[in-house]
Each structure stands twice: as C-alpha cells, then as structure tokens.
C-alpha cells in the first residue's frame, strides 16, 4: 500500500496564526476523508510554535520535530 508522505519544514516560521492552523487542520481532514494512507510531519519547529501546535492537539495528527537551536 502506498502512503502519501507530507512534510512541512518550519525552519523559517516564527509564529503561526489561526489561518495557518486552520490550513493544517483542513489538510488532515481532507486526507482523512479521502481514505488514503498518509503521514504528516512538521520539522524544525520552534519551541514556541510547538507549544501552540500541541495546545490545539495537532500533535495527535502530525509528527512534530522541534528545532533545539
């Protein structure tokens, strides 16, 4: 079975607003309803952004990799 892999690199992202969060949620919802197998990852996330993503429980849908630098 093929798995669609989608990865976002947040290296240059300093903050995420409600529109950005909505896009991430909408992508997950769209892929879920398609019936396809998928994997969603966000890499190089700042500690601040990771906190927001976890606060709204996006870490249940996305693998989040924090940039420690």
PDB file of N, CA and C in Angstrom:
ATOM      1  N   UNK A   1       0.840  -1.186   0.000  1.00  0.00           N
ATOM      2  CA  UNK A   1       0.000   0.000   0.000  1.00  0.00           C
ATOM      3  C   UNK A   1       0.883   1.247   0.000  1.00  0.00           C
ATOM      4  N   UNK A   2       0.560   2.184  -0.853  1.00  0.00           N
ATOM      5  CA  UNK A   2       1.293   3.441  -0.905  1.00  0.00           C
ATOM      6  C   UNK A   2       0.819   4.379   0.194  1.00  0.00           C
ATOM      7  N   UNK A   3       1.762   5.051   0.814  1.00  0.00           N
ATOM      8  CA  UNK A   3       1.464   6.027   1.859  1.00  0.00           C
ATOM      9  C   UNK A   3       1.896   7.394   1.359  1.00  0.00           C
ATOM     10  N   UNK A   4       0.974   8.329   1.361  1.00  0.00           N
ATOM     11  CA  UNK A   4       1.311   9.697   0.974  1.00  0.00           C
ATOM     12  C   UNK A   4       2.015  10.349   2.159  1.00  0.00           C
ATOM     13  N   UNK A   5       3.234  10.834   1.936  1.00  0.00           N
ATOM     14  CA  UNK A   5       4.025  11.470   2.987  1.00  0.00           C
ATOM     15  C   UNK A   5       4.079  12.962   2.700  1.00  0.00           C
ATOM     16  N   UNK A   6       3.635  13.748   3.671  1.00  0.00           N
ATOM     17  CA  UNK A   6       3.674  15.208   3.542  1.00  0.00           C
ATOM     18  C   UNK A   6       4.460  15.751   4.717  1.00  0.00           C
ATOM     19  N   UNK A   7       5.480  16.560   4.383  1.00  0.00           N
ATOM     20  CA  UNK A   7       6.348  17.119   5.415  1.00  0.00           C
ATOM     21  C   UNK A   7       6.455  18.626   5.233  1.00  0.00           C
ATOM     22  N   UNK A   8       6.230  19.348   6.312  1.00  0.00           N
ATOM     23  CA  UNK A   8       6.403  20.796   6.325  1.00  0.00           C
ATOM     24  C   UNK A   8       7.680  21.116   7.080  1.00  0.00           C
ATOM     25  N   UNK A   9       8.480  22.045   6.535  1.00  0.00           N
ATOM     26  CA  UNK A   9       9.693  22.498   7.213  1.00  0.00           C
ATOM     27  C   UNK A   9       9.430  23.897   7.758  1.00  0.00           C
ATOM     28  N   UNK A  10       9.380  24.010   9.078  1.00  0.00           N
ATOM     29  CA  UNK A  10       9.077  25.277   9.743  1.00  0.00           C
ATOM     30  C   UNK A  10      10.340  26.034  10.150  1.00  0.00           C
ATOM     31  N   UNK A  11      11.465  25.759   9.520  1.00  0.00           N
ATOM     32  CA  UNK A  11      12.730  26.370   9.917  1.00  0.00           C
ATOM     33  C   UNK A  11      12.643  27.896   9.953  1.00  0.00           C
ATOM     34  N   UNK A  12      11.953  28.493   8.990  1.00  0.00           N
ATOM     35  CA  UNK A  12      11.875  29.951   8.931  1.00  0.00           C
ATOM     36  C   UNK A  12      10.550  30.499   9.456  1.00  0.00           C
ATOM     37  N   UNK A  13       9.756  29.651  10.101  1.00  0.00           N
ATOM     38  CA  UNK A  13       8.474  30.086  10.648  1.00  0.00           C
ATOM     39  C   UNK A  13       8.678  30.558  12.081  1.00  0.00           C
ATOM     40  N   UNK A  14       8.319  31.813  12.342  1.00  0.00           N
ATOM     41  CA  UNK A  14       8.482  32.365  13.681  1.00  0.00           C
ATOM     42  C   UNK A  14       7.206  32.270  14.497  1.00  0.00           C
ATOM     43  N   UNK A  15       6.062  32.343  13.830  1.00  0.00           N
ATOM     44  CA  UNK A  15       4.787  32.218  14.523  1.00  0.00           C
ATOM     45  C   UNK A  15       3.740  31.681  13.568  1.00  0.00           C
ATOM     46  N   UNK A  16       2.704  31.075  14.140  1.00  0.00           N
ATOM     47  CA  UNK A  16       1.618  30.515  13.345  1.00  0.00           C
ATOM     48  C   UNK A  16       0.323  31.169  13.816  1.00  0.00           C
ATOM     49  N   UNK A  17      -0.444  31.716  12.871  1.00  0.00           N
ATOM     50  CA  UNK A  17      -1.710  32.353  13.235  1.00  0.00           C
ATOM     51  C   UNK A  17      -2.866  31.377  13.018  1.00  0.00           C
ATOM     52  N   UNK A  18      -4.066  31.841  13.281  1.00  0.00           N
ATOM     53  CA  UNK A  18      -5.242  30.974  13.191  1.00  0.00           C
ATOM     54  C   UNK A  18      -5.476  30.467  11.772  1.00  0.00           C
ATOM     55  N   UNK A  19      -5.120  31.249  10.777  1.00  0.00           N
ATOM     56  CA  UNK A  19      -5.293  30.807   9.384  1.00  0.00           C
ATOM     57  C   UNK A  19      -4.342  29.642   9.093  1.00  0.00           C
ATOM     58  N   UNK A  20      -3.106  29.754   9.511  1.00  0.00           N
ATOM     59  CA  UNK A  20      -2.145  28.674   9.308  1.00  0.00           C
ATOM     60  C   UNK A  20      -2.558  27.402  10.015  1.00  0.00           C
ATOM     61  N   UNK A  21      -3.045  27.548  11.245  1.00  0.00           N
ATOM     62  CA  UNK A  21      -3.515  26.389  11.995  1.00  0.00           C
ATOM     63  C   UNK A  21      -4.715  25.750  11.305  1.00  0.00           C
ATOM     64  N   UNK A  22      -5.602  26.588  10.772  1.00  0.00           N
ATOM     65  CA  UNK A  22      -6.778  26.072  10.065  1.00  0.00           C
ATOM     66  C   UNK A  22      -6.377  25.286   8.821  1.00  0.00           C
ATOM     67  N   UNK A  23      -5.358  25.743   8.120  1.00  0.00           N
ATOM     68  CA  UNK A  23      -4.886  25.032   6.930  1.00  0.00           C
ATOM     69  C   UNK A  23      -4.347  23.654   7.320  1.00  0.00           C
ATOM     70  N   UNK A  24      -3.594  23.584   8.412  1.00  0.00           N
ATOM     71  CA  UNK A  24      -3.064  22.298   8.860  1.00  0.00           C
ATOM     72  C   UNK A  24      -4.187  21.335   9.246  1.00  0.00           C
ATOM     73  N   UNK A  25      -5.203  21.842   9.925  1.00  0.00           N
ATOM     74  CA  UNK A  25      -6.355  21.015  10.292  1.00  0.00           C
ATOM     75  C   UNK A  25      -7.116  20.579   9.039  1.00  0.00           C
ATOM     76  N   UNK A  26      -7.345  21.515   8.111  1.00  0.00           N
ATOM     77  CA  UNK A  26      -8.088  21.201   6.887  1.00  0.00           C
ATOM     78  C   UNK A  26      -7.366  20.141   6.053  1.00  0.00           C
ATOM     79  N   UNK A  27      -6.043  20.222   5.992  1.00  0.00           N
ATOM     80  CA  UNK A  27      -5.278  19.214   5.249  1.00  0.00           C
ATOM     81  C   UNK A  27      -5.492  17.836   5.873  1.00  0.00           C
ATOM     82  N   UNK A  28      -5.387  17.759   7.168  1.00  0.00           N
ATOM     83  CA  UNK A  28      -5.612  16.477   7.839  1.00  0.00           C
ATOM     84  C   UNK A  28      -7.022  15.959   7.557  1.00  0.00           C
ATOM     85  N   UNK A  29      -8.015  16.823   7.682  1.00  0.00           N
ATOM     86  CA  UNK A  29      -9.407  16.407   7.463  1.00  0.00           C
ATOM     87  C   UNK A  29      -9.636  15.945   6.034  1.00  0.00           C
ATOM     88  N   UNK A  30      -9.051  16.644   5.078  1.00  0.00           N
ATOM     89  CA  UNK A  30      -9.198  16.286   3.670  1.00  0.00           C
ATOM     90  C   UNK A  30      -8.577  14.920   3.380  1.00  0.00           C
ATOM     91  N   UNK A  31      -7.373  14.699   3.890  1.00  0.00           N
ATOM     92  CA  UNK A  31      -6.717  13.414   3.672  1.00  0.00           C
ATOM     93  C   UNK A  31      -7.463  12.291   4.382  1.00  0.00           C
ATOM     94  N   UNK A  32      -7.983  12.568   5.573  1.00  0.00           N
ATOM     95  CA  UNK A  32      -8.726  11.543   6.315  1.00  0.00           C
ATOM     96  C   UNK A  32      -9.966  11.103   5.553  1.00  0.00           C
ATOM     97  N   UNK A  33     -10.654  12.061   4.959  1.00  0.00           N
ATOM     98  CA  UNK A  33     -11.887  11.722   4.244  1.00  0.00           C
ATOM     99  C   UNK A  33     -11.616  11.066   2.892  1.00  0.00           C
ATOM    100  N   UNK A  34     -10.383  11.181   2.394  1.00  0.00           N
ATOM    101  CA  UNK A  34     -10.054  10.586   1.093  1.00  0.00           C
ATOM    102  C   UNK A  34      -9.884   9.072   1.174  1.00  0.00           C
ATOM    103  N   UNK A  35      -9.633   8.568   2.370  1.00  0.00           N
ATOM    104  CA  UNK A  35      -9.412   7.130   2.525  1.00  0.00           C
ATOM    105  C   UNK A  35      -7.993   6.695   2.227  1.00  0.00           C
ATOM    106  N   UNK A  36      -7.139   7.617   1.797  1.00  0.00           N
ATOM    107  CA  UNK A  36      -5.741   7.301   1.513  1.00  0.00           C
ATOM    108  C   UNK A  36      -4.958   7.121   2.811  1.00  0.00           C
ATOM    109  N   UNK A  37      -3.903   6.317   2.747  1.00  0.00           N
ATOM    110  CA  UNK A  37      -2.961   6.230   3.855  1.00  0.00           C
ATOM    111  C   UNK A  37      -2.013   7.431   3.750  1.00  0.00           C
ATOM    112  N   UNK A  38      -1.751   8.071   4.887  1.00  0.00           N
ATOM    113  CA  UNK A  38      -0.902   9.258   4.838  1.00  0.00           C
ATOM    114  C   UNK A  38      -0.122   9.426   6.128  1.00  0.00           C
ATOM    115  N   UNK A  39       0.938  10.208   6.034  1.00  0.00           N
ATOM    116  CA  UNK A  39       1.771  10.560   7.176  1.00  0.00           C
ATOM    117  C   UNK A  39       2.035  12.060   7.097  1.00  0.00           C
ATOM    118  N   UNK A  40       1.792  12.769   8.191  1.00  0.00           N
ATOM    119  CA  UNK A  40       2.001  14.214   8.238  1.00  0.00           C
ATOM    120  C   UNK A  40       3.082  14.536   9.260  1.00  0.00           C
ATOM    121  N   UNK A  41       4.074  15.314   8.829  1.00  0.00           N
ATOM    122  CA  UNK A  41       5.198  15.662   9.698  1.00  0.00           C
ATOM    123  C   UNK A  41       5.509  17.145   9.560  1.00  0.00           C
ATOM    124  N   UNK A  42       5.862  17.759  10.686  1.00  0.00           N
ATOM    125  CA  UNK A  42       6.345  19.133  10.689  1.00  0.00           C
ATOM    126  C   UNK A  42       7.707  19.104  11.361  1.00  0.00           C
ATOM    127  N   UNK A  43       8.738  19.542  10.630  1.00  0.00           N
ATOM    128  CA  UNK A  43      10.102  19.518  11.160  1.00  0.00           C
ATOM    129  C   UNK A  43      10.589  20.939  11.434  1.00  0.00           C
ATOM    130  N   UNK A  44      11.663  21.019  12.217  1.00  0.00           N
ATOM    131  CA  UNK A  44      12.316  22.293  12.538  1.00  0.00           C
ATOM    132  C   UNK A  44      11.356  23.300  13.157  1.00  0.00           C
ATOM    133  N   UNK A  45      10.515  22.831  14.052  1.00  0.00           N
ATOM    134  CA  UNK A  45       9.522  23.691  14.695  1.00  0.00           C
ATOM    135  C   UNK A  45      10.165  24.366  15.904  1.00  0.00           C
ATOM    136  N   UNK A  46       9.969  25.681  16.038  1.00  0.00           N
ATOM    137  CA  UNK A  46      10.475  26.375  17.226  1.00  0.00           C
ATOM    138  C   UNK A  46       9.719  25.875  18.454  1.00  0.00           C
ATOM    139  N   UNK A  47      10.318  26.050  19.616  1.00  0.00           N
ATOM    140  CA  UNK A  47       9.668  25.610  20.848  1.00  0.00           C
ATOM    141  C   UNK A  47       8.337  26.324  21.053  1.00  0.00           C
ATOM    142  N   UNK A  48       8.289  27.610  20.687  1.00  0.00           N
ATOM    143  CA  UNK A  48       7.064  28.388  20.837  1.00  0.00           C
ATOM    144  C   UNK A  48       5.953  27.856  19.938  1.00  0.00           C
ATOM    145  N   UNK A  49       6.274  27.627  18.666  1.00  0.00           N
ATOM    146  CA  UNK A  49       5.273  27.095  17.728  1.00  0.00           C
ATOM    147  C   UNK A  49       4.855  25.684  18.130  1.00  0.00           C
ATOM    148  N   UNK A  50       5.802  24.878  18.585  1.00  0.00           N
ATOM    149  CA  UNK A  50       5.480  23.515  19.011  1.00  0.00           C
ATOM    150  C   UNK A  50       4.486  23.552  20.162  1.00  0.00           C
ATOM    151  N   UNK A  51       4.653  24.505  21.068  1.00  0.00           N
ATOM    152  CA  UNK A  51       3.720  24.640  22.181  1.00  0.00           C
ATOM    153  C   UNK A  51       2.306  24.927  21.704  1.00  0.00           C
ATOM    154  N   UNK A  52       2.180  25.791  20.707  1.00  0.00           N
ATOM    155  CA  UNK A  52       0.859  26.124  20.160  1.00  0.00           C
ATOM    156  C   UNK A  52       0.260  24.920  19.443  1.00  0.00           C
ATOM    157  N   UNK A  53       1.073  24.234  18.643  1.00  0.00           N
ATOM    158  CA  UNK A  53       0.590  23.055  17.920  1.00  0.00           C
ATOM    159  C   UNK A  53       0.110  21.979  18.883  1.00  0.00           C
ATOM    160  N   UNK A  54       0.830  21.821  19.976  1.00  0.00           N
ATOM    161  CA  UNK A  54       0.427  20.821  20.979  1.00  0.00           C
ATOM    162  C   UNK A  54      -0.801  21.278  21.759  1.00  0.00           C
ATOM    163  N   UNK A  55      -0.895  22.573  22.017  1.00  0.00           N
ATOM    164  CA  UNK A  55      -2.033  23.117  22.759  1.00  0.00           C
ATOM    165  C   UNK A  55      -3.354  22.805  22.065  1.00  0.00           C
ATOM    166  N   UNK A  56      -3.352  22.864  20.728  1.00  0.00           N
ATOM    167  CA  UNK A  56      -4.587  22.563  19.998  1.00  0.00           C
ATOM    168  C   UNK A  56      -4.604  21.108  19.491  1.00  0.00           C
ATOM    169  N   UNK A  57      -3.693  20.308  20.036  1.00  0.00           N
ATOM    170  CA  UNK A  57      -3.647  18.859  19.807  1.00  0.00           C
ATOM    171  C   UNK A  57      -3.329  18.457  18.373  1.00  0.00           C
ATOM    172  N   UNK A  58      -2.616  19.308  17.639  1.00  0.00           N
ATOM    173  CA  UNK A  58      -2.190  18.898  16.293  1.00  0.00           C
ATOM    174  C   UNK A  58      -1.158  17.779  16.352  1.00  0.00           C
ATOM    175  N   UNK A  59      -0.524  17.601  17.510  1.00  0.00           N
ATOM    176  CA  UNK A  59       0.450  16.516  17.636  1.00  0.00           C
ATOM    177  C   UNK A  59      -0.217  15.145  17.624  1.00  0.00           C
ATOM    178  N   UNK A  60      -1.543  15.103  17.666  1.00  0.00           N
ATOM    179  CA  UNK A  60      -2.230  13.820  17.505  1.00  0.00           C
ATOM    180  C   UNK A  60      -2.350  13.441  16.031  1.00  0.00           C
ATOM    181  N   UNK A  61      -2.208  14.419  15.136  1.00  0.00           N
ATOM    182  CA  UNK A  61      -2.316  14.180  13.690  1.00  0.00           C
ATOM    183  C   UNK A  61      -0.970  14.291  12.984  1.00  0.00           C
ATOM    184  N   UNK A  62      -0.093  15.133  13.519  1.00  0.00           N
ATOM    185  CA  UNK A  62       1.204  15.418  12.910  1.00  0.00           C
ATOM    186  C   UNK A  62       2.324  14.937  13.829  1.00  0.00           C
ATOM    187  N   UNK A  63       3.385  14.410  13.237  1.00  0.00           N
ATOM    188  CA  UNK A  63       4.609  14.195  13.983  1.00  0.00           C
ATOM    189  C   UNK A  63       5.332  15.527  14.000  1.00  0.00           C
ATOM    190  N   UNK A  64       5.673  16.019  15.189  1.00  0.00           N
ATOM    191  CA  UNK A  64       6.274  17.338  15.327  1.00  0.00           C
ATOM    192  C   UNK A  64       7.705  17.179  15.832  1.00  0.00           C
ATOM    193  N   UNK A  65       8.649  17.726  15.062  1.00  0.00           N
ATOM    194  CA  UNK A  65      10.062  17.656  15.418  1.00  0.00           C
ATOM    195  C   UNK A  65      10.544  19.070  15.754  1.00  0.00           C
ATOM    196  N   UNK A  66      10.919  19.271  17.019  1.00  0.00           N
ATOM    197  CA  UNK A  66      11.308  20.599  17.492  1.00  0.00           C
ATOM    198  C   UNK A  66      12.755  20.878  17.132  1.00  0.00           C
ATOM    199  N   UNK A  67      13.009  22.105  16.664  1.00  0.00           N
ATOM    200  CA  UNK A  67      14.362  22.586  16.382  1.00  0.00           C
ATOM    201  C   UNK A  67      14.930  23.080  17.701  1.00  0.00           C
ATOM    202  N   UNK A  68      15.956  22.425  18.188  1.00  0.00           N
ATOM    203  CA  UNK A  68      16.519  22.740  19.507  1.00  0.00           C
ATOM    204  C   UNK A  68      17.503  23.910  19.487  1.00  0.00           C
ATOM    205  N   UNK A  69      17.793  24.466  18.319  1.00  0.00           N
ATOM    206  CA  UNK A  69      18.770  25.566  18.273  1.00  0.00           C
ATOM    207  C   UNK A  69      18.126  26.903  18.466  1.00  0.00           C
TER     208      UNK A  69
END
